[in-house]
Coordinates of C-alpha atoms in Angstrom, one line a residue:
Chain Z
M262 CA -14.8 53.5 21.9
I263 CA -12.5 53.8 19.0
S264 CA -12.8 57.0 17.1
E265 CA -11.2 58.5 14.1
K266 CA -8.8 60.3 16.5
T267 CA -7.8 57.0 18.1
I268 CA -6.7 55.9 14.6
T269 CA -4.7 59.0 13.8
D270 CA -3.1 59.0 17.3
F271 CA -2.1 55.4 16.8
I272 CA -0.4 56.3 13.5
Y273 CA 1.5 59.2 15.0
E274 CA 2.5 57.1 17.9
E275 CA 3.8 54.4 15.6
A276 CA 6.0 56.8 13.7
E277 CA 7.3 58.2 17.0
L278 CA 8.3 54.7 18.2
L279 CA 10.2 54.2 14.9
D280 CA 11.9 57.6 15.1
T281 CA 13.0 56.9 18.7
M282 CA 14.1 53.4 17.8
Q283 CA 11.8 51.7 20.3
W284 CA 11.7 48.6 18.2
Q285 CA 10.1 46.3 20.7
A286 CA 7.3 48.7 21.5
W287 CA 6.8 49.0 17.7
L288 CA 6.5 45.2 17.3
D289 CA 4.0 45.2 20.1
L290 CA 1.7 47.3 17.9
F291 CA 1.3 44.3 15.5
H292 CA -1.5 41.7 15.8
P293 CA 0.0 38.2 16.0
E294 CA -1.0 37.7 12.4
G295 CA 0.1 41.1 11.3
R296 CA 2.1 41.8 8.2
Y297 CA 4.4 44.6 6.9
W298 CA 4.2 44.9 3.2
M299 CA 6.3 47.0 0.7
P300 CA 4.9 46.3 -2.8
L301 CA 7.1 46.4 -5.9
E302 CA 4.4 47.1 -8.4
W303 CA 1.9 49.9 -9.1
Q304 CA -1.4 49.3 -7.2
Q305 CA -0.3 45.8 -6.5
Q306 CA -2.9 43.4 -5.4
D307 CA -1.1 40.2 -4.5
P308 CA 1.8 40.2 -2.0
V309 CA 2.7 36.5 -2.6
L310 CA 2.6 35.8 -6.3
Q311 CA 3.7 39.3 -7.4
P312 CA 7.1 40.6 -6.4
S313 CA 7.5 42.7 -3.3
L314 CA 10.3 44.5 -1.5
M315 CA 9.1 43.2 1.8
Y316 CA 6.2 41.0 2.9
E317 CA 6.9 40.0 6.5
D318 CA 5.1 38.4 9.4
L319 CA 5.9 39.0 13.0
L320 CA 8.6 36.3 13.1
L321 CA 10.5 38.0 10.3
L322 CA 10.0 41.5 11.8
K323 CA 11.4 40.1 15.1
V324 CA 14.5 38.8 13.2
R325 CA 15.0 42.3 11.7
V326 CA 14.7 44.1 15.1
E327 CA 17.0 41.6 16.8
R328 CA 19.5 41.9 14.0
L329 CA 19.6 45.7 14.4
A330 CA 21.0 45.2 17.9
G331 CA 23.4 42.3 17.0
E332 CA 27.1 42.5 18.0
R333 CA 28.0 41.3 14.5
T334 CA 25.6 43.3 12.5
F335 CA 28.3 45.2 10.6
S336 CA 25.8 47.2 8.4
Q337 CA 24.7 48.9 11.6
K338 CA 28.1 50.1 12.6
P339 CA 27.4 53.0 12.7
K340 CA 23.7 52.7 13.4
S341 CA 21.0 54.0 11.1
R342 CA 18.4 56.5 12.2
C343 CA 15.1 57.5 10.7
H344 CA 12.6 60.3 10.6
H345 CA 8.9 60.2 9.5
L346 CA 7.2 63.3 8.3
L347 CA 3.5 62.4 8.1
Q348 CA 0.6 64.2 6.5
S349 CA -2.7 64.0 8.6
P350 CA -3.9 60.4 8.0
R351 CA -7.0 60.2 5.9
I352 CA -9.5 57.8 7.6
V353 CA -10.7 55.3 5.0
A354 CA -12.9 53.3 7.4
C355 CA -13.8 53.6 11.1
D356 CA -16.5 51.1 11.8
P357 CA -16.4 49.8 15.4
A358 CA -19.4 47.6 14.9
A359 CA -17.7 45.8 12.0
G360 CA -14.2 46.1 13.6
V361 CA -12.8 47.8 10.5
F362 CA -10.3 50.6 10.9
K363 CA -8.3 51.8 7.9
A364 CA -6.3 54.9 7.2
R365 CA -4.0 56.2 4.5
T366 CA -1.1 58.5 5.3
S367 CA 1.1 60.3 2.9
Y368 CA 4.7 60.6 4.2
I369 CA 8.3 61.6 3.6
Y370 CA 10.7 59.2 5.2
T371 CA 14.3 59.9 5.8
E372 CA 16.9 57.2 6.7
T373 CA 20.4 58.2 7.6
R374 CA 23.6 56.3 8.4
G375 CA 27.0 57.8 8.9
D376 CA 27.4 60.6 6.4
N377 CA 24.6 59.4 4.1
L378 CA 21.0 60.5 4.0
E379 CA 18.3 59.2 1.8
R380 CA 14.7 60.5 1.4
Y381 CA 11.7 58.5 0.2
S382 CA 8.1 59.5 -0.4
G383 CA 5.1 57.4 -0.4
W384 CA 1.8 56.4 1.2
A385 CA 1.3 54.2 4.3
S386 CA -2.0 52.2 4.5
H387 CA -2.9 50.9 7.9
D388 CA -5.4 48.1 8.3
L389 CA -6.1 47.9 12.1
V390 CA -8.1 45.6 14.3
R391 CA -9.2 46.0 17.9
V392 CA -7.7 43.7 20.5
G393 CA -9.2 44.4 23.9
D394 CA -9.1 48.1 24.2
A395 CA -6.2 48.7 21.9
L396 CA -5.7 48.8 18.1
K397 CA -3.3 46.4 16.5
I398 CA -1.8 46.3 13.0
K399 CA -3.2 43.7 10.8
L400 CA -1.5 45.1 7.7
K401 CA 0.8 48.0 7.3
R402 CA 1.4 48.6 3.6
V403 CA 4.0 51.2 2.4
D404 CA 3.9 52.2 -1.3
L405 CA 6.8 54.2 -2.4
V406 CA 6.1 56.7 -5.2
N407 CA 9.3 55.3 -7.0
F408 CA 8.9 51.7 -5.9
D409 CA 10.6 50.6 -9.2
A410 CA 13.8 52.7 -8.7
P411 CA 17.1 51.0 -7.6
F412 CA 17.7 51.9 -4.0
G413 CA 20.7 51.3 -1.8
N414 CA 20.2 49.8 1.6
I415 CA 16.9 50.5 3.4
Q416 CA 17.5 49.0 6.8
L417 CA 14.7 50.5 9.0
F418 CA 11.0 50.8 8.6
M419 CA 8.8 53.3 6.8
Chain P
M241 CA 46.1 59.5 -17.0
N242 CA 46.5 56.9 -19.6
K243 CA 48.2 54.0 -18.1
Y244 CA 46.4 50.9 -19.4
G245 CA 44.7 51.9 -22.7
G246 CA 46.2 49.9 -25.6
N247 CA 48.7 48.4 -23.2
A248 CA 47.7 44.7 -23.0
G249 CA 50.9 43.9 -21.1
A250 CA 50.0 46.3 -18.3
I251 CA 46.5 44.9 -18.0
A252 CA 47.7 41.3 -18.0
A253 CA 50.1 42.2 -15.2
L254 CA 47.2 43.2 -13.0
V255 CA 46.3 39.5 -12.7
R256 CA 48.8 37.3 -11.0
E257 CA 48.3 33.5 -10.5
A258 CA 46.5 34.0 -7.2
E259 CA 46.3 37.8 -6.6
V260 CA 44.8 40.7 -8.5
H261 CA 45.9 44.3 -8.3
R262 CA 43.4 46.7 -6.7
D263 CA 43.2 48.8 -9.9
V264 CA 40.8 46.3 -11.4
Y265 CA 38.2 47.5 -8.8
V266 CA 39.1 51.2 -8.3
D267 CA 40.8 52.6 -11.4
P268 CA 38.4 54.6 -13.7
E269 CA 40.5 53.9 -16.7
I270 CA 40.3 50.2 -16.2
F271 CA 36.5 50.6 -16.0
E272 CA 36.5 52.5 -19.3
L273 CA 38.5 49.7 -20.9
E274 CA 36.1 47.1 -19.6
M275 CA 33.3 48.9 -21.3
E276 CA 35.4 49.2 -24.5
H277 CA 36.8 45.7 -24.6
L278 CA 35.6 43.2 -22.0
F279 CA 31.9 43.7 -22.4
P280 CA 31.8 43.9 -26.2
N281 CA 34.1 40.8 -26.4
S282 CA 31.9 38.7 -24.1
W283 CA 28.4 37.2 -24.5
I284 CA 26.1 39.3 -22.4
Y285 CA 22.6 38.5 -21.2
V286 CA 20.0 40.8 -22.8
G287 CA 16.7 39.3 -21.7
H288 CA 14.2 36.4 -21.9
A289 CA 12.1 35.5 -24.9
S290 CA 9.0 35.3 -22.8
Q291 CA 9.3 39.1 -22.4
L292 CA 8.8 39.3 -26.1
A293 CA 5.7 37.2 -26.4
K294 CA 3.9 39.1 -29.2
P295 CA 5.1 40.8 -32.4
G296 CA 6.0 44.4 -31.5
D297 CA 7.0 43.5 -28.0
F298 CA 10.3 45.1 -27.0
I299 CA 12.7 45.2 -24.0
T300 CA 15.6 47.5 -23.3
A301 CA 18.9 46.6 -21.7
N302 CA 22.5 47.6 -21.4
I303 CA 25.6 45.8 -22.6
G304 CA 28.2 47.3 -20.4
R305 CA 27.0 50.9 -20.6
Q306 CA 25.7 50.7 -24.1
P307 CA 21.9 50.9 -24.5
V308 CA 20.4 48.1 -26.6
M309 CA 16.9 46.8 -27.2
A310 CA 15.4 43.6 -28.4
S311 CA 12.2 43.2 -30.2
R312 CA 9.9 40.5 -31.6
H313 CA 9.4 41.1 -35.4
T314 CA 6.2 40.4 -37.3
D315 CA 7.6 37.1 -38.6
G316 CA 8.2 35.9 -35.0
S317 CA 12.0 36.4 -35.1
I318 CA 13.9 38.2 -32.3
H319 CA 16.3 41.1 -33.1
V320 CA 18.7 43.0 -31.0
F321 CA 19.9 46.5 -32.0
Y322 CA 21.4 49.6 -30.4
N323 CA 18.8 51.7 -28.8
R324 CA 19.6 55.0 -30.6
C325 CA 18.0 56.6 -33.6
P326 CA 20.4 56.7 -36.6
H327 CA 19.5 60.3 -37.1
K328 CA 20.5 62.2 -34.0
G329 CA 21.1 59.4 -31.5
V330 CA 17.8 59.7 -29.5
K331 CA 16.9 56.6 -27.6
I332 CA 14.0 54.9 -29.4
A333 CA 12.7 53.1 -26.4
S334 CA 12.8 54.7 -23.0
E335 CA 10.8 52.1 -21.0
P336 CA 12.1 48.7 -19.7
C337 CA 9.5 46.9 -21.9
G338 CA 6.4 47.5 -23.9
N339 CA 4.7 46.9 -27.3
T340 CA 5.4 49.3 -30.1
G341 CA 2.8 48.0 -32.5
K342 CA 3.9 47.6 -36.1
F343 CA 6.9 49.9 -36.1
F344 CA 9.2 51.9 -33.9
R345 CA 8.9 55.7 -34.3
C346 CA 11.5 58.1 -33.0
P347 CA 9.8 60.7 -30.9
Y348 CA 12.1 63.5 -32.2
H349 CA 11.7 63.6 -36.0
A350 CA 9.4 60.6 -36.6
W351 CA 11.9 58.4 -38.4
S352 CA 10.3 55.0 -38.3
F353 CA 11.7 51.5 -38.2
K354 CA 10.3 48.0 -38.7
T355 CA 10.4 45.7 -35.7
D356 CA 13.5 44.1 -37.2
G357 CA 15.2 47.5 -37.0
S358 CA 15.3 48.3 -40.8
L359 CA 14.4 51.8 -41.9
L360 CA 10.7 52.2 -42.7
A361 CA 10.1 55.8 -43.5
I362 CA 11.4 59.4 -43.0
P363 CA 9.1 62.4 -43.2
L364 CA 9.9 64.6 -46.2
K365 CA 12.1 61.9 -47.6
K366 CA 12.8 63.9 -50.7
G367 CA 15.0 66.2 -48.7
Y368 CA 17.5 63.4 -48.7
E369 CA 17.4 62.9 -52.5
G370 CA 20.8 63.3 -54.1
T371 CA 22.5 63.8 -50.7
G372 CA 24.3 60.5 -50.6
F373 CA 22.0 59.3 -47.8
G374 CA 21.7 55.9 -49.3
D375 CA 25.3 55.2 -48.6
T376 CA 25.2 56.2 -44.9
Q377 CA 24.9 53.9 -42.0
A378 CA 21.6 55.7 -41.1
N379 CA 20.0 54.3 -44.3
E380 CA 20.3 50.9 -42.7
G381 CA 18.0 51.8 -39.9
L382 CA 18.7 50.9 -36.3
S383 CA 22.3 49.5 -36.0
K384 CA 22.0 45.8 -35.5
V385 CA 23.8 43.7 -33.0
R386 CA 24.8 40.9 -35.4
N387 CA 25.9 38.2 -32.9
V388 CA 22.8 37.1 -31.1
V389 CA 22.0 33.7 -29.8
I390 CA 18.8 32.6 -28.1
Y391 CA 19.5 29.6 -26.0
R392 CA 16.4 28.0 -24.5
D393 CA 14.7 31.5 -24.5
F394 CA 17.7 33.2 -22.9
I395 CA 18.8 36.0 -25.3
F396 CA 22.6 36.6 -25.3
A397 CA 24.5 39.1 -27.5
R398 CA 28.1 39.8 -28.3
L399 CA 28.7 43.3 -29.6
S400 CA 32.1 42.6 -31.3
D401 CA 31.9 41.3 -34.8
S402 CA 34.7 38.9 -34.1
G403 CA 35.4 36.8 -31.1
V404 CA 34.6 33.5 -29.4
S405 CA 31.5 31.8 -30.7
F406 CA 28.5 31.3 -28.3
E407 CA 29.0 27.6 -28.1
D408 CA 32.8 27.8 -27.4
Y409 CA 32.3 30.7 -24.9
F410 CA 29.7 28.9 -22.7
G411 CA 30.4 25.3 -23.4
E412 CA 29.1 22.9 -20.7
S413 CA 28.2 25.8 -18.4
L414 CA 24.9 26.0 -20.2
S415 CA 23.9 22.9 -18.2
T416 CA 22.7 25.2 -15.4
I417 CA 20.3 27.0 -17.7
D418 CA 19.2 23.6 -19.0
N419 CA 18.5 22.4 -15.5
M420 CA 16.5 25.6 -14.6
V421 CA 14.3 25.2 -17.7
D422 CA 13.9 21.5 -17.3
R423 CA 12.5 22.1 -13.8
S424 CA 9.3 23.3 -15.6
P425 CA 7.1 20.3 -16.4
E426 CA 6.5 21.9 -19.7
G427 CA 10.2 22.8 -20.2
K428 CA 9.4 26.5 -20.3
L429 CA 10.1 29.5 -18.2
A430 CA 8.2 32.8 -18.1
V431 CA 9.1 36.2 -16.8
Q432 CA 6.0 37.6 -15.1
A433 CA 7.6 39.8 -12.4
T434 CA 9.4 43.1 -12.6
P435 CA 13.0 42.6 -11.3
I436 CA 14.2 43.7 -7.9
R437 CA 16.6 46.5 -8.5
Y438 CA 19.4 47.3 -5.9
M439 CA 22.1 50.0 -6.4
H440 CA 25.5 49.0 -5.1
T441 CA 28.3 51.6 -4.5
C442 CA 31.0 49.2 -5.4
N443 CA 32.7 47.7 -8.4
W444 CA 30.7 45.1 -10.3
K445 CA 33.3 42.4 -10.0
M446 CA 33.0 42.3 -6.2
L447 CA 29.5 41.1 -6.6
V448 CA 30.4 38.5 -9.2
E449 CA 33.2 37.1 -7.0
N450 CA 30.9 36.9 -4.0
Q451 CA 28.7 34.4 -5.8
T452 CA 31.2 31.6 -5.4
D453 CA 32.6 32.9 -2.1
T454 CA 31.6 30.1 0.3
C455 CA 33.7 31.3 3.2
H456 CA 31.6 34.4 3.9
P457 CA 28.0 33.3 4.6
M458 CA 28.6 32.0 8.1
V459 CA 30.6 35.1 8.9
A460 CA 29.0 38.0 7.1
H461 CA 25.4 36.6 7.4
E462 CA 25.6 35.6 11.0
S463 CA 23.7 38.8 11.6
S464 CA 20.8 38.0 9.3
A465 CA 20.6 34.2 8.7
G466 CA 22.1 33.5 12.1
T467 CA 19.5 35.7 13.8
A468 CA 16.7 34.1 11.8
V469 CA 17.8 30.6 13.0
K470 CA 18.1 31.8 16.6
V471 CA 14.7 33.6 16.7
W472 CA 13.0 30.6 15.1
K473 CA 14.5 28.2 17.7
R474 CA 13.2 30.4 20.4
E475 CA 9.8 31.1 19.0
Q476 CA 8.9 27.8 17.3
G477 CA 7.0 26.3 20.3
D478 CA 5.4 23.1 19.2
A479 CA 5.3 24.0 15.5
T480 CA 5.5 20.9 13.4
E481 CA 6.6 22.6 10.2
T482 CA 9.5 24.9 9.5
P483 CA 8.2 28.0 7.8
M484 CA 9.4 28.6 4.2
A485 CA 11.2 31.7 5.3
V486 CA 13.3 29.8 7.8
Q487 CA 14.0 27.0 5.3
L488 CA 15.5 29.7 3.0
Y489 CA 17.6 31.5 5.6
G490 CA 18.8 28.6 7.7
P491 CA 21.2 26.9 5.3
F492 CA 23.3 30.1 4.9
M493 CA 24.6 29.2 8.4
S494 CA 26.0 25.9 7.3
P495 CA 29.5 25.2 8.6
Y496 CA 32.7 25.3 6.5
E497 CA 32.7 21.5 6.2
F498 CA 29.3 21.6 4.4
Y499 CA 30.6 24.0 1.8
E500 CA 33.9 22.2 1.5
Q501 CA 32.3 18.9 0.5
S502 CA 29.5 20.5 -1.6
G503 CA 32.2 21.4 -4.2
I504 CA 32.9 24.0 -6.9
R505 CA 33.0 23.2 -10.6
I506 CA 34.9 25.5 -13.0
W507 CA 34.6 25.8 -16.7
P508 CA 36.7 27.6 -19.4
N509 CA 36.2 31.3 -20.0
G510 CA 35.5 32.2 -16.4
H511 CA 32.3 30.3 -15.8
G512 CA 31.8 28.2 -12.7
H513 CA 29.4 27.2 -10.0
T514 CA 29.2 26.3 -6.3
G515 CA 27.1 23.4 -5.0
V516 CA 28.2 20.4 -7.0
A517 CA 27.3 17.5 -4.7
N518 CA 24.6 19.4 -2.8
S519 CA 23.9 23.0 -1.8
I520 CA 22.1 25.3 0.4
H521 CA 19.0 24.7 -1.8
S522 CA 19.1 20.9 -1.3
N523 CA 16.8 20.5 1.7
Y524 CA 13.7 22.6 1.0
Q525 CA 10.5 21.0 1.7
D526 CA 8.7 19.3 -1.2
I527 CA 6.0 21.2 -2.8
P528 CA 2.8 19.0 -3.0
G529 CA 2.0 17.8 -6.5
Y530 CA 5.2 19.0 -8.1
L531 CA 7.1 15.7 -8.2
D532 CA 4.1 14.0 -9.7
Q533 CA 4.0 16.6 -12.5
M534 CA 7.7 16.1 -13.2
V535 CA 7.4 12.3 -13.2
A536 CA 4.5 12.6 -15.6
A537 CA 6.4 14.9 -17.9
Y538 CA 9.8 13.3 -17.8
G539 CA 9.5 9.8 -16.4
E540 CA 10.7 8.7 -13.0
Q541 CA 14.4 8.6 -13.6
R542 CA 14.8 11.8 -15.5
A543 CA 12.6 13.7 -13.1
H544 CA 14.8 12.7 -10.2
E545 CA 17.9 13.5 -12.2
I546 CA 16.6 17.0 -12.9
L547 CA 15.5 17.7 -9.3
G548 CA 18.6 16.1 -7.9
E549 CA 20.8 18.7 -9.5
V550 CA 20.7 21.6 -6.9
R551 CA 23.5 23.8 -7.9
H552 CA 24.0 26.8 -5.7
N553 CA 25.3 29.8 -7.8
T554 CA 26.4 29.6 -11.4
V555 CA 28.5 32.5 -12.6
Y556 CA 28.2 33.1 -16.3
F557 CA 31.2 35.3 -17.0
P558 CA 31.3 38.3 -16.9
N559 CA 28.3 39.5 -15.1
I560 CA 25.3 37.3 -14.5
M561 CA 24.6 34.6 -11.9
V562 CA 21.9 31.9 -12.3
K563 CA 20.2 29.9 -9.6
G564 CA 18.4 27.0 -11.3
A565 CA 17.0 25.5 -8.1
V566 CA 15.2 28.7 -7.2
Q567 CA 14.8 30.1 -10.7
I568 CA 16.6 33.4 -10.2
L569 CA 19.0 35.3 -12.4
R570 CA 21.0 38.3 -11.1
N571 CA 22.4 40.8 -13.5
F572 CA 25.3 42.8 -12.3
I573 CA 25.2 45.9 -14.5
P574 CA 28.2 48.1 -14.4
V575 CA 27.4 51.8 -14.1
A576 CA 30.7 53.3 -13.0
V577 CA 33.9 52.0 -11.5
D578 CA 32.3 52.2 -8.0
K579 CA 28.7 51.8 -9.0
T580 CA 26.7 48.7 -10.0
L581 CA 23.0 48.2 -10.6
V582 CA 21.9 44.7 -9.6
E583 CA 18.7 43.5 -11.3
S584 CA 17.4 40.2 -9.9
W585 CA 14.9 38.4 -12.0
V586 CA 12.6 35.5 -11.1
Y587 CA 11.4 33.0 -13.7
R588 CA 8.1 31.2 -13.3
L589 CA 8.2 27.5 -14.0
V590 CA 5.4 27.1 -16.5
G591 CA 3.0 24.5 -15.4
A592 CA 4.4 24.0 -11.9
P593 CA 2.5 24.7 -8.7
D594 CA 2.2 28.4 -7.6
K595 CA 4.0 27.5 -4.4
L596 CA 7.3 27.2 -6.3
Y597 CA 6.8 30.7 -7.7
E598 CA 6.0 32.0 -4.3
R599 CA 9.2 30.5 -3.0
A600 CA 11.3 32.0 -5.7
L601 CA 9.8 35.4 -5.2
M602 CA 10.3 35.1 -1.5
Y603 CA 14.0 34.1 -1.9
N604 CA 14.5 37.0 -4.2
R605 CA 13.2 39.6 -1.7
F606 CA 15.0 38.0 1.2
I607 CA 18.4 37.9 -0.5
N608 CA 18.5 40.4 -3.4
A609 CA 16.4 43.4 -2.4
P610 CA 17.5 46.8 -1.0
T611 CA 15.3 45.8 1.9
S612 CA 17.0 42.4 2.3
I613 CA 18.9 41.9 5.5
V614 CA 21.2 39.4 3.7
G615 CA 21.8 42.1 1.1
H616 CA 22.6 44.6 3.8
D617 CA 25.3 42.3 5.1
D618 CA 26.9 41.9 1.7
L619 CA 26.7 45.5 0.5
E620 CA 28.4 46.6 3.7
M621 CA 31.3 44.4 2.9
Y622 CA 31.6 45.6 -0.8
E623 CA 31.4 49.2 0.3
R624 CA 34.1 48.7 2.9
A625 CA 36.3 47.0 0.3
Q626 CA 35.7 49.8 -2.2
E627 CA 36.9 52.2 0.4
G628 CA 39.7 50.0 1.9
L629 CA 41.2 49.4 -1.5
K630 CA 42.2 53.0 -1.8
S631 CA 44.9 52.3 0.8
N632 CA 48.4 52.1 -0.6
G633 CA 49.7 49.9 2.2
N634 CA 48.9 46.8 0.1
Q635 CA 47.9 47.1 -3.5
W636 CA 47.0 43.4 -4.0
V637 CA 43.8 41.4 -3.3
N638 CA 44.6 37.9 -2.2
L639 CA 42.8 34.9 -3.9
R640 CA 45.1 32.2 -2.8
R641 CA 42.8 29.8 -0.9
L642 CA 43.5 26.2 -2.1
Y643 CA 45.9 27.3 -4.8
D644 CA 48.2 24.4 -5.5
G645 CA 51.0 26.3 -7.3
H646 CA 50.3 25.3 -10.9
E647 CA 46.8 25.6 -12.0
E648 CA 45.8 24.9 -15.6
Q649 CA 43.7 27.6 -17.2
D650 CA 40.5 27.2 -19.2
V651 CA 39.7 23.7 -18.0
T652 CA 36.8 22.0 -16.5
A653 CA 37.4 20.7 -12.9
V654 CA 35.6 19.9 -9.7
I655 CA 37.3 21.1 -6.6
N656 CA 36.9 21.6 -2.9
G657 CA 34.0 24.0 -2.3
T658 CA 35.9 26.5 -0.3
S659 CA 38.5 27.1 -3.0
E660 CA 38.9 30.6 -4.5
R661 CA 39.7 29.0 -7.8
Q662 CA 36.6 30.2 -9.5
M663 CA 37.6 33.7 -8.7
R664 CA 41.0 33.0 -10.2
N665 CA 39.2 31.5 -13.2
Q666 CA 37.2 34.7 -13.6
F667 CA 40.2 36.9 -13.5
H668 CA 42.1 34.7 -16.0
A669 CA 39.1 35.2 -18.3
W670 CA 39.0 38.9 -17.4
A671 CA 42.5 39.4 -18.6
K672 CA 41.9 37.4 -21.7
F673 CA 38.7 39.2 -22.9
M674 CA 40.1 42.6 -21.9
T675 CA 43.2 42.2 -24.1
M676 CA 42.1 39.9 -26.9
D677 CA 41.4 42.7 -29.4
M678 CA 43.7 45.3 -28.1
D679 CA 46.7 44.7 -30.4
K680 CA 44.3 44.5 -33.4
R681 CA 42.8 47.8 -32.6
I682 CA 46.2 49.5 -32.2
E683 CA 47.2 48.1 -35.7
A684 CA 43.9 49.4 -37.1
A685 CA 44.5 52.8 -35.7
E686 CA 48.1 53.1 -37.0

């Protein structure tokens, strides 16, 4: 039975996989049709006909993960690391009968590389589905509070 | 240290036939002089008329570092002025775009201006009676940028009162903008999306040079485009269609021979483009219904002519790049000698299928975003160059690929697509527009 705690545990575990750079295990959390979305507009509705920073399916996420380990990935020499500081997820929906599981989590995200360190604040919205006994990510949406600011490289995942 | 100011000879000496001195990228004084001379002497992109659809609409922009704004006046005309109140210098508009209604109002002392920039009213106006206010520049309202040309809805401005005319400055290079606009069945583009903004800790010219650098994609982007191709090969299974994403990434990995034969065209005043015969944008899958719309609008022959022109990157000197085939404009906005704000705009082809807009937006976030893996590859190279150029071991940057010993300047020519001639072309223009008004200013000061 999937409870509210199952959802929050899932979100904490996801952040830990990212922080410990277990990229393959992170990808395994996605549903085959799952998407990772970083909007570029306030309360954006459409990921396709409105501009986004990222809107990627599993194929593209695999490309990113494989690239991070590439011998000729010069922007990862030295490697980036990240840190997620999460507020307790707010459960938006937990309806096992309908198969709807949604949560919204406020976060501070840190990405560092070499001597540089950048901090970002925003909200992660998880739209999860049940596959067998496990939850999988149908959509992970990350809205930065300053989505419209000019950033330098963001190479890992919020 | 004042090594270059007013010294046209010293500046010209930074640009050799096929080498440039590293000071053009790293010297803060050179950057200041670019802001003072190069940008005001050049025609700079301000924005697109579709962003000013209704009277009272305005946009803000920078020419070099100087804040300007453009507005749609009540009579439908477009005006460009400096974005500072004539009173105390407060910026009139602080947002990228908006609608001001019938007039602009300074938030500090409520001086107000018509949407053509002229002074409308000042509170307690009688306080200026007999003060000689009528003879001051402030009485004219917002200082106007007088040299403005709107070419097929693209708004360009030149701050200097004298200089090269718009037509002479751009000449035949405008054909890339023509092609982008013609790709709309209605001959019209619309800005509907906020630009992707990406901060680069490098000199702005590194980005401009990279636009026609065809010997870097297969090297620097092996990590991104190369991995995309590899992962797709492995994962495609029995898929019958190549996803749009792979169509966009794949061609970056084309071999040297592809770029060699696709060609580069250069134009006078530092403009030029890659992808003459064909380009990395040539083989995208057809979007259903689009060709029919184009044929209906232009006729069979003209429609194929328009769509057959698939130029890669067109550099409009000094600091924008246009991609007609995917409807993108990148604006390389100088912030400091080692800091450049890149704003990448997508234009929607009015009347064309949504799928084309989807593809343009996808291309923009794949290549031009701070979250773009292709962008990560490039920025890493620029940052390393910005650092590496501090070395005194060699003070020159080498631009000698396919240099034949005696190149004519300010000509139109089509050449081998791996040539660095467009970079040489840019630097020739750089020296010209940096120094063209220097002697005059010295005379004026004396």
